[in-house]
Amino acid sequence: MYYVERPAKTWSVICVVTYLAGMAYMGVGALPDDLGVWLGLGALFLLPLGGCLAVPLSKLVHHRIDLDARTLRVGRERLPLDTLDPGSVRAALTGTAPDPGRPARLVGGAWGVPLGMDGVVLATRGGEHLTIATRDRTAFLTALSRATAAAPHHHL
């Protein structure tokens, strides 16, 4: 494995711990007499907890990155390294990548690049432009540059 990028879990842990602490605090005063009210409030407070966890879960599903010797996996998509243009990877790493002139397809299946992440535009050998969301642009592109340089190239 050349590179692995997972979303941070700090926000998720804070949200879950806050929910559990609040439920425990309410339970001290309410249980066992008001079990129904306590359970109802617990279910009600799951709604804001779900809202707070939606973005981290989306990042986990759509924007996790695994790079090995043959494949770049972003979310649920797998891109063989020999389909990526190594020149576009080097250009993105040095900051000299040209503007594709049209929107690039976001890899991973999400609607957009989340806050706190950087969108990296790369090209395939077939001319398609792809956007990949990453938290560490330099580390990702450095590892991808090494991997595409070492990947075997299959000509069609």
GROMACS .gro file of N, CA and C in nm:
model
  468
    1MET      N    1   0.084  -0.117   0.000
    1MET     CA    2   0.000   0.000   0.000
    1MET      C    3   0.090   0.124   0.000
    2TYR      N    4   0.074   0.208  -0.102
    2TYR     CA    5   0.154   0.330  -0.113
    2TYR      C    6   0.098   0.444  -0.028
    3TYR      N    7  -0.036   0.454  -0.022
    3TYR     CA    8  -0.096   0.568   0.045
    3TYR      C    9  -0.237   0.529   0.090
    4VAL      N   10  -0.273   0.572   0.210
    4VAL     CA   11  -0.407   0.550   0.265
    4VAL      C   12  -0.452   0.681   0.328
    5GLU      N   13  -0.572   0.722   0.298
    5GLU     CA   14  -0.628   0.844   0.357
    5GLU      C   15  -0.770   0.815   0.403
    6ARG      N   16  -0.791   0.833   0.531
    6ARG     CA   17  -0.922   0.815   0.591
    6ARG      C   18  -0.964   0.946   0.658
    7PRO      N   19  -1.092   0.974   0.662
    7PRO     CA   20  -1.138   1.095   0.731
    7PRO      C   21  -1.109   1.085   0.881
    8ALA      N   22  -1.087   1.200   0.944
    8ALA     CA   23  -1.064   1.203   1.088
    8ALA      C   24  -1.192   1.165   1.161
    9LYS      N   25  -1.176   1.098   1.273
    9LYS     CA   26  -1.291   1.052   1.350
    9LYS      C   27  -1.319   1.140   1.471
   10THR      N   28  -1.244   1.247   1.490
   10THR     CA   29  -1.258   1.331   1.610
   10THR      C   30  -1.399   1.385   1.624
   11TRP      N   31  -1.454   1.443   1.519
   11TRP     CA   32  -1.588   1.501   1.525
   11TRP      C   33  -1.692   1.395   1.559
   12SER      N   34  -1.683   1.278   1.498
   12SER     CA   35  -1.778   1.171   1.525
   12SER      C   36  -1.772   1.127   1.670
   13VAL      N   37  -1.652   1.113   1.723
   13VAL     CA   38  -1.636   1.070   1.862
   13VAL      C   39  -1.694   1.176   1.957
   14ILE      N   40  -1.667   1.304   1.930
   14ILE     CA   41  -1.721   1.412   2.014
   14ILE      C   42  -1.874   1.407   2.013
   15CYS      N   43  -1.934   1.390   1.897
   15CYS     CA   44  -2.080   1.388   1.887
   15CYS      C   45  -2.140   1.269   1.963
   16VAL      N   46  -2.084   1.152   1.944
   16VAL     CA   47  -2.138   1.032   2.010
   16VAL      C   48  -2.118   1.040   2.161
   17VAL      N   49  -2.002   1.085   2.206
   17VAL     CA   50  -1.977   1.096   2.351
   17VAL      C   51  -2.072   1.200   2.412
   18THR      N   52  -2.094   1.311   2.343
   18THR     CA   53  -2.187   1.412   2.394
   18THR      C   54  -2.329   1.356   2.405
   19TYR      N   55  -2.372   1.282   2.304
   19TYR     CA   56  -2.504   1.219   2.306
   19TYR      C   57  -2.516   1.123   2.424
   20LEU      N   58  -2.416   1.035   2.440
   20LEU     CA   59  -2.420   0.936   2.548
   20LEU      C   60  -2.414   1.002   2.686
   21ALA      N   61  -2.332   1.107   2.700
   21ALA     CA   62  -2.324   1.177   2.828
   21ALA      C   63  -2.457   1.245   2.860
   22GLY      N   64  -2.520   1.306   2.760
   22GLY     CA   65  -2.650   1.369   2.780
   22GLY      C   66  -2.756   1.268   2.818
   23MET      N   67  -2.754   1.152   2.753
   23MET     CA   68  -2.851   1.048   2.786
   23MET      C   69  -2.827   0.994   2.927
   24ALA      N   70  -2.702   0.978   2.965
   24ALA     CA   71  -2.672   0.931   3.101
   24ALA      C   72  -2.717   1.034   3.204
   25TYR      N   73  -2.691   1.162   3.177
   25TYR     CA   74  -2.731   1.269   3.269
   25TYR      C   75  -2.884   1.271   3.286
   26MET      N   76  -2.956   1.259   3.174
   26MET     CA   77  -3.103   1.258   3.183
   26MET      C   78  -3.151   1.131   3.253
   27GLY      N   79  -3.082   1.021   3.233
   27GLY     CA   80  -3.122   0.895   3.294
   27GLY      C   81  -3.108   0.893   3.445
   28VAL      N   82  -3.010   0.968   3.497
   28VAL     CA   83  -2.990   0.971   3.642
   28VAL      C   84  -3.115   1.027   3.711
   29GLY      N   85  -3.174   1.130   3.655
   29GLY     CA   86  -3.291   1.190   3.716
   29GLY      C   87  -3.422   1.124   3.677
   30ALA      N   88  -3.427   1.059   3.563
   30ALA     CA   89  -3.554   1.009   3.511
   30ALA      C   90  -3.578   0.860   3.536
   31LEU      N   91  -3.474   0.783   3.543
   31LEU     CA   92  -3.493   0.638   3.552
   31LEU      C   93  -3.508   0.595   3.697
   32PRO      N   94  -3.580   0.497   3.728
   32PRO     CA   95  -3.660   0.408   3.643
   32PRO      C   96  -3.803   0.456   3.624
   33ASP      N   97  -3.844   0.562   3.691
   33ASP     CA   98  -3.984   0.606   3.688
   33ASP      C   99  -4.029   0.653   3.551
   34ASP      N  100  -3.947   0.729   3.481
   34ASP     CA  101  -3.986   0.788   3.353
   34ASP      C  102  -3.911   0.723   3.235
   35LEU      N  103  -3.912   0.591   3.231
   35LEU     CA  104  -3.841   0.518   3.125
   35LEU      C  105  -3.892   0.556   2.986
   36GLY      N  106  -4.023   0.568   2.969
   36GLY     CA  107  -4.080   0.602   2.839
   36GLY      C  108  -4.037   0.739   2.791
   37VAL      N  109  -4.038   0.837   2.881
   37VAL     CA  110  -3.995   0.973   2.844
   37VAL      C  111  -3.847   0.973   2.808
   38TRP      N  112  -3.767   0.902   2.887
   38TRP     CA  113  -3.622   0.895   2.862
   38TRP      C  114  -3.594   0.831   2.726
   39LEU      N  115  -3.664   0.721   2.697
   39LEU     CA  116  -3.645   0.656   2.566
   39LEU      C  117  -3.692   0.746   2.452
   40GLY      N  118  -3.803   0.817   2.473
   40GLY     CA  119  -3.853   0.908   2.370
   40GLY      C  120  -3.755   1.021   2.340
   41LEU      N  121  -3.700   1.080   2.446
   41LEU     CA  122  -3.602   1.187   2.426
   41LEU      C  123  -3.474   1.132   2.361
   42GLY      N  124  -3.436   1.012   2.400
   42GLY     CA  125  -3.318   0.949   2.338
   42GLY      C  126  -3.338   0.931   2.188
   43ALA      N  127  -3.459   0.887   2.149
   43ALA     CA  128  -3.489   0.871   2.007
   43ALA      C  129  -3.495   1.007   1.936
   44LEU      N  130  -3.553   1.107   2.004
   44LEU     CA  131  -3.562   1.240   1.945
   44LEU      C  132  -3.423   1.301   1.922
   45PHE      N  133  -3.333   1.282   2.019
   45PHE     CA  134  -3.199   1.338   2.007
   45PHE      C  135  -3.111   1.261   1.907
   46LEU      N  136  -3.159   1.146   1.860
   46LEU     CA  137  -3.086   1.077   1.753
   46LEU      C  138  -3.093   1.154   1.622
   47LEU      N  139  -3.198   1.235   1.603
   47LEU     CA  140  -3.209   1.314   1.479
   47LEU      C  141  -3.095   1.414   1.464
   48PRO      N  142  -3.068   1.502   1.563
   48PRO     CA  143  -2.953   1.591   1.545
   48PRO      C  144  -2.821   1.516   1.544
   49LEU      N  145  -2.812   1.404   1.617
   49LEU     CA  146  -2.689   1.324   1.613
   49LEU      C  147  -2.666   1.272   1.471
   50GLY      N  148  -2.773   1.224   1.409
   50GLY     CA  149  -2.761   1.176   1.270
   50GLY      C  150  -2.716   1.286   1.175
   51GLY      N  151  -2.770   1.407   1.196
   51GLY     CA  152  -2.727   1.520   1.113
   51GLY      C  153  -2.581   1.553   1.132
   52CYS      N  154  -2.535   1.544   1.256
   52CYS     CA  155  -2.393   1.574   1.284
   52CYS      C  156  -2.299   1.467   1.229
   53LEU      N  157  -2.349   1.345   1.215
   53LEU     CA  158  -2.265   1.235   1.166
   53LEU      C  159  -2.277   1.212   1.016
   54ALA      N  160  -2.371   1.281   0.950
   54ALA     CA  161  -2.393   1.257   0.807
   54ALA      C  162  -2.271   1.291   0.722
   55VAL      N  163  -2.208   1.405   0.746
   55VAL     CA  164  -2.092   1.445   0.665
   55VAL      C  165  -1.972   1.353   0.690
   56PRO      N  166  -1.937   1.322   0.816
   56PRO     CA  167  -1.825   1.228   0.834
   56PRO      C  168  -1.849   1.092   0.771
   57LEU      N  169  -1.974   1.043   0.779
   57LEU     CA  170  -2.003   0.913   0.717
   57LEU      C  171  -1.995   0.922   0.565
   58SER      N  172  -2.041   1.035   0.509
   58SER     CA  173  -2.031   1.055   0.365
   58SER      C  174  -1.884   1.059   0.320
   59LYS      N  175  -1.802   1.129   0.399
   59LYS     CA  176  -1.659   1.134   0.366
   59LYS      C  177  -1.597   0.995   0.371
   60LEU      N  178  -1.640   0.914   0.468
   60LEU     CA  179  -1.586   0.778   0.479
   60LEU      C  180  -1.624   0.694   0.358
   61VAL      N  181  -1.748   0.707   0.315
   61VAL     CA  182  -1.796   0.627   0.202
   61VAL      C  183  -1.740   0.677   0.069
   62HIS      N  184  -1.741   0.810   0.048
   62HIS     CA  185  -1.711   0.865  -0.083
   62HIS      C  186  -1.567   0.915  -0.102
   63HIS      N  187  -1.495   0.946   0.006
   63HIS     CA  188  -1.367   1.012  -0.012
   63HIS      C  189  -1.249   0.941   0.056
   64ARG      N  190  -1.265   0.817   0.096
   64ARG     CA  191  -1.147   0.746   0.148
   64ARG      C  192  -1.060   0.707   0.029
   65ILE      N  193  -0.931   0.711   0.049
   65ILE     CA  194  -0.837   0.686  -0.061
   65ILE      C  195  -0.746   0.571  -0.023
   66ASP      N  196  -0.732   0.473  -0.112
   66ASP     CA  197  -0.637   0.364  -0.099
   66ASP      C  198  -0.560   0.356  -0.231
   67LEU      N  199  -0.429   0.363  -0.220
   67LEU     CA  200  -0.344   0.358  -0.338
   67LEU      C  201  -0.246   0.244  -0.322
   68ASP      N  202  -0.249   0.149  -0.415
   68ASP     CA  203  -0.151   0.041  -0.414
   68ASP      C  204  -0.076   0.041  -0.548
   69ALA      N  205  -0.004  -0.063  -0.575
   69ALA     CA  206   0.082  -0.067  -0.693
   69ALA      C  207   0.006  -0.068  -0.825
   70ARG      N  208  -0.121  -0.104  -0.825
   70ARG     CA  209  -0.195  -0.115  -0.950
   70ARG      C  210  -0.323  -0.032  -0.957
   71THR      N  211  -0.377   0.005  -0.839
   71THR     CA  212  -0.510   0.064  -0.836
   71THR      C  213  -0.516   0.183  -0.741
   72LEU      N  214  -0.591   0.285  -0.784
   72LEU     CA  215  -0.628   0.397  -0.698
   72LEU      C  216  -0.776   0.378  -0.667
   73ARG      N  217  -0.806   0.360  -0.539
   73ARG     CA  218  -0.945   0.344  -0.498
   73ARG      C  219  -0.986   0.471  -0.424
   74VAL      N  220  -1.093   0.534  -0.473
   74VAL     CA  221  -1.149   0.654  -0.410
   74VAL      C  222  -1.295   0.623  -0.384
   75GLY      N  223  -1.330   0.615  -0.256
   75GLY     CA  224  -1.466   0.577  -0.221
   75GLY      C  225  -1.497   0.439  -0.275
   76ARG      N  226  -1.600   0.430  -0.357
   76ARG     CA  227  -1.639   0.302  -0.414
   76ARG      C  228  -1.582   0.278  -0.553
   77GLU      N  229  -1.509   0.376  -0.606
   77GLU     CA  230  -1.454   0.362  -0.742
   77GLU      C  231  -1.311   0.310  -0.738
   78ARG      N  232  -1.279   0.232  -0.838
   78ARG     CA  233  -1.142   0.182  -0.856
   78ARG      C  234  -1.091   0.228  -0.992
   79LEU      N  235  -0.974   0.292  -0.990
   79LEU     CA  236  -0.913   0.339  -1.114
   79LEU      C  237  -0.780   0.267  -1.131
   80PRO      N  238  -0.765   0.187  -1.237
   80PRO     CA  239  -0.634   0.128  -1.263
   80PRO      C  240  -0.532   0.239  -1.288
   81LEU      N  241  -0.414   0.226  -1.229
   81LEU     CA  242  -0.314   0.332  -1.242
   81LEU      C  243  -0.269   0.353  -1.386
   82ASP      N  244  -0.273   0.246  -1.467
   82ASP     CA  245  -0.228   0.263  -1.605
   82ASP      C  246  -0.327   0.343  -1.690
   83THR      N  247  -0.445   0.378  -1.634
   83THR     CA  248  -0.538   0.464  -1.707
   83THR      C  249  -0.516   0.612  -1.676
   84LEU      N  250  -0.439   0.642  -1.572
   84LEU     CA  251  -0.412   0.782  -1.535
   84LEU      C  252  -0.293   0.835  -1.613
   85ASP      N  253  -0.300   0.961  -1.651
   85ASP     CA  254  -0.191   1.027  -1.722
   85ASP      C  255  -0.086   1.073  -1.620
   86PRO      N  256   0.034   1.013  -1.620
   86PRO     CA  257   0.136   1.052  -1.523
   86PRO      C  258   0.176   1.199  -1.535
   87GLY      N  259   0.167   1.255  -1.656
   87GLY     CA  260   0.199   1.397  -1.676
   87GLY      C  261   0.102   1.487  -1.600
   88SER      N  262  -0.026   1.450  -1.596
   88SER     CA  263  -0.124   1.531  -1.523
   88SER      C  264  -0.101   1.522  -1.372
   89VAL      N  265  -0.052   1.407  -1.326
   89VAL     CA  266  -0.021   1.391  -1.183
   89VAL      C  267   0.097   1.482  -1.147
   90ARG      N  268   0.201   1.480  -1.230
   90ARG     CA  269   0.317   1.567  -1.204
   90ARG      C  270   0.279   1.714  -1.212
   91ALA      N  271   0.194   1.749  -1.309
   91ALA     CA  272   0.150   1.889  -1.323
   91ALA      C  273   0.068   1.933  -1.201
   92ALA      N  274  -0.017   1.846  -1.150
   92ALA     CA  275  -0.096   1.879  -1.031
   92ALA      C  276  -0.004   1.893  -0.910
   93LEU      N  277   0.099   1.810  -0.902
   93LEU     CA  278   0.193   1.817  -0.790
   93LEU      C  279   0.274   1.946  -0.791
   94THR      N  280   0.313   1.991  -0.909
   94THR     CA  281   0.392   2.114  -0.919
   94THR      C  282   0.306   2.239  -0.930
   95GLY      N  283   0.175   2.221  -0.943
   95GLY     CA  284   0.085   2.337  -0.952
   95GLY      C  285   0.077   2.397  -1.090
   96THR      N  286   0.118   2.322  -1.192
   96THR     CA  287   0.115   2.374  -1.329
   96THR      C  288   0.006   2.310  -1.413
   97ALA      N  289  -0.092   2.245  -1.348
   97ALA     CA  290  -0.197   2.176  -1.423
   97ALA      C  291  -0.283   2.279  -1.496
   98PRO      N  292  -0.308   2.256  -1.625
   98PRO     CA  293  -0.393   2.349  -1.700
   98PRO      C  294  -0.539   2.331  -1.661
   99ASP      N  295  -0.619   2.436  -1.676
   99ASP     CA  296  -0.762   2.431  -1.649
   99ASP      C  297  -0.827   2.345  -1.758
  100PRO      N  298  -0.903   2.241  -1.721
  100PRO     CA  299  -0.961   2.154  -1.823
  100PRO      C  300  -1.066   2.223  -1.909
  101GLY      N  301  -1.116   2.339  -1.867
  101GLY     CA  302  -1.213   2.412  -1.946
  101GLY      C  303  -1.356   2.366  -1.926
  102ARG      N  304  -1.375   2.252  -1.866
  102ARG     CA  305  -1.509   2.200  -1.837
  102ARG      C  306  -1.502   2.133  -1.700
  103PRO      N  307  -1.616   2.115  -1.636
  103PRO     CA  308  -1.614   2.052  -1.504
  103PRO      C  309  -1.559   1.910  -1.511
  104ALA      N  310  -1.475   1.878  -1.417
  104ALA     CA  311  -1.419   1.743  -1.409
  104ALA      C  312  -1.510   1.657  -1.323
  105ARG      N  313  -1.522   1.531  -1.360
  105ARG     CA  314  -1.607   1.437  -1.285
  105ARG      C  315  -1.547   1.411  -1.147
  106LEU      N  316  -1.629   1.420  -1.043
  106LEU     CA  317  -1.584   1.394  -0.907
  106LEU      C  318  -1.581   1.244  -0.883
  107VAL      N  319  -1.465   1.192  -0.852
  107VAL     CA  320  -1.446   1.049  -0.829
  107VAL      C  321  -1.492   1.015  -0.688
  108GLY      N  322  -1.559   0.903  -0.672
  108GLY     CA  323  -1.601   0.856  -0.542
  108GLY      C  324  -1.751   0.853  -0.524
  109GLY      N  325  -1.825   0.929  -0.603
  109GLY     CA  326  -1.969   0.923  -0.599
  109GLY      C  327  -2.038   1.031  -0.519
  110ALA      N  328  -1.967   1.127  -0.466
  110ALA     CA  329  -2.031   1.233  -0.388
  110ALA      C  330  -2.077   1.346  -0.479
  111TRP      N  331  -2.147   1.444  -0.420
  111TRP     CA  332  -2.198   1.557  -0.496
  111TRP      C  333  -2.093   1.665  -0.515
  112GLY      N  334  -2.001   1.678  -0.421
  112GLY     CA  335  -1.902   1.784  -0.430
  112GLY      C  336  -1.786   1.758  -0.335
  113VAL      N  337  -1.685   1.843  -0.344
  113VAL     CA  338  -1.569   1.834  -0.256
  113VAL      C  339  -1.610   1.893  -0.121
  114PRO      N  340  -1.600   1.816  -0.012
  114PRO     CA  341  -1.641   1.866   0.119
  114PRO      C  342  -1.550   1.977   0.171
  115LEU      N  343  -1.603   2.057   0.263
  115LEU     CA  344  -1.522   2.158   0.330
  115LEU      C  345  -1.406   2.089   0.401
  116GLY      N  346  -1.292   2.154   0.399
  116GLY     CA  347  -1.174   2.098   0.463
  116GLY      C  348  -1.095   2.004   0.374
  117MET      N  349  -1.143   1.981   0.253
  117MET     CA  350  -1.072   1.895   0.160
  117MET      C  351  -1.038   1.976   0.035
  118ASP      N  352  -0.935   1.931  -0.035
  118ASP     CA  353  -0.890   1.999  -0.156
  118ASP      C  354  -0.921   1.912  -0.276
  119GLY      N  355  -0.972   1.972  -0.382
  119GLY     CA  356  -1.000   1.898  -0.504
  119GLY      C  357  -0.879   1.898  -0.597
  120VAL      N  358  -0.833   1.779  -0.634
  120VAL     CA  359  -0.719   1.762  -0.724
  120VAL      C  360  -0.774   1.717  -0.858
  121VAL      N  361  -0.741   1.789  -0.965
  121VAL     CA  362  -0.787   1.754  -1.099
  121VAL      C  363  -0.676   1.680  -1.172
  122LEU      N  364  -0.710   1.560  -1.218
  122LEU     CA  365  -0.617   1.476  -1.294
  122LEU      C  366  -0.682   1.437  -1.426
  123ALA      N  367  -0.600   1.392  -1.519
  123ALA     CA  368  -0.652   1.347  -1.648
  123ALA      C  369  -0.623   1.198  -1.665
  124THR      N  370  -0.710   1.134  -1.741
  124THR     CA  371  -0.684   0.995  -1.779
  124THR      C  372  -0.614   0.995  -1.914
  125ARG      N  373  -0.563   0.881  -1.953
  125ARG     CA  374  -0.499   0.870  -2.084
  125ARG      C  375  -0.600   0.889  -2.197
  126GLY      N  376  -0.729   0.869  -2.166
  126GLY     CA  377  -0.835   0.888  -2.265
  126GLY      C  378  -0.884   1.031  -2.274
  127GLY      N  379  -0.830   1.122  -2.192
  127GLY     CA  380  -0.867   1.262  -2.199
  127GLY      C  381  -0.975   1.305  -2.101
  128GLU      N  382  -1.029   1.213  -2.021
  128GLU     CA  383  -1.130   1.250  -1.922
  128GLU      C  384  -1.062   1.319  -1.804
  129HIS      N  385  -1.124   1.423  -1.752
  129HIS     CA  386  -1.071   1.494  -1.635
  129HIS      C  387  -1.147   1.449  -1.511
  130LEU      N  388  -1.073   1.419  -1.406
  130LEU     CA  389  -1.129   1.369  -1.281
  130LEU      C  390  -1.089   1.459  -1.166
  131THR      N  391  -1.181   1.480  -1.072
  131THR     CA  392  -1.150   1.551  -0.949
  131THR      C  393  -1.151   1.451  -0.835
  132ILE      N  394  -1.045   1.455  -0.755
  132ILE     CA  395  -1.034   1.368  -0.638
  132ILE      C  396  -1.020   1.457  -0.516
  133ALA      N  397  -1.105   1.435  -0.416
  133ALA     CA  398  -1.100   1.512  -0.291
  133ALA      C  399  -0.998   1.449  -0.197
  134THR      N  400  -0.909   1.532  -0.144
  134THR     CA  401  -0.806   1.483  -0.053
  134THR      C  402  -0.785   1.583   0.060
  135ARG      N  403  -0.743   1.531   0.175
  135ARG     CA  404  -0.712   1.620   0.287
  135ARG      C  405  -0.567   1.665   0.285
  136ASP      N  406  -0.480   1.586   0.221
  136ASP     CA  407  -0.337   1.619   0.215
  136ASP      C  408  -0.292   1.611   0.070
  137ARG      N  409  -0.310   1.720  -0.001
  137ARG     CA  410  -0.281   1.727  -0.144
  137ARG      C  411  -0.139   1.682  -0.177
  138THR      N  412  -0.040   1.736  -0.107
  138THR     CA  413   0.100   1.706  -0.139
  138THR      C  414   0.133   1.560  -0.116
  139ALA      N  415   0.093   1.504  -0.002
  139ALA     CA  416   0.123   1.364   0.027
  139ALA      C  417   0.054   1.271  -0.073
  140PHE      N  418  -0.072   1.301  -0.105
  140PHE     CA  419  -0.145   1.219  -0.201
  140PHE      C  420  -0.080   1.223  -0.339
  141LEU      N  421  -0.053   1.343  -0.388
  141LEU     CA  422   0.005   1.355  -0.522
  141LEU      C  423   0.147   1.300  -0.529
  142THR      N  424   0.224   1.313  -0.422
  142THR     CA  425   0.359   1.255  -0.420
  142THR      C  426   0.351   1.103  -0.431
  143ALA      N  427   0.264   1.042  -0.352
  143ALA     CA  428   0.248   0.896  -0.358
  143ALA      C  429   0.192   0.853  -0.493
  144LEU      N  430   0.096   0.927  -0.547
  144LEU     CA  431   0.038   0.892  -0.677
  144LEU      C  432   0.140   0.909  -0.789
  145SER      N  433   0.225   1.010  -0.780
  145SER     CA  434   0.330   1.031  -0.880
  145SER      C  435   0.427   0.912  -0.881
  146ARG      N  436   0.468   0.869  -0.764
  146ARG     CA  437   0.556   0.751  -0.756
  146ARG      C  438   0.488   0.627  -0.810
  147ALA      N  439   0.361   0.609  -0.774
  147ALA     CA  440   0.288   0.489  -0.816
  147ALA      C  441   0.264   0.487  -0.967
  148THR      N  442   0.230   0.601  -1.028
  148THR     CA  443   0.206   0.602  -1.173
  148THR      C  444   0.336   0.587  -1.250
  149ALA      N  445   0.446   0.635  -1.193
  149ALA     CA  446   0.575   0.616  -1.260
  149ALA      C  447   0.617   0.470  -1.258
  150ALA      N  448   0.578   0.398  -1.152
  150ALA     CA  449   0.617   0.258  -1.139
  150ALA      C  450   0.514   0.161  -1.199
  151ALA      N  451   0.394   0.210  -1.230
  151ALA     CA  452   0.288   0.123  -1.281
  151ALA      C  453   0.320   0.077  -1.423
  152PRO      N  454   0.292  -0.051  -1.453
  152PRO     CA  455   0.308  -0.098  -1.591
  152PRO      C  456   0.203  -0.032  -1.681
  153HIS      N  457   0.243   0.001  -1.802
  153HIS     CA  458   0.151   0.068  -1.894
  153HIS      C  459   0.108  -0.030  -2.002
  154HIS      N  460  -0.024  -0.041  -2.017
  154HIS     CA  461  -0.083  -0.130  -2.118
  154HIS      C  462  -0.139  -0.044  -2.228
  155HIS      N  463  -0.092  -0.062  -2.347
  155HIS     CA  464  -0.143   0.016  -2.460
  155HIS      C  465  -0.253  -0.063  -2.529
  156LEU      N  466  -0.361   0.006  -2.560
  156LEU     CA  467  -0.475  -0.060  -2.624
  156LEU      C  468  -0.461  -0.063  -2.771
   0.00000   0.00000   0.00000
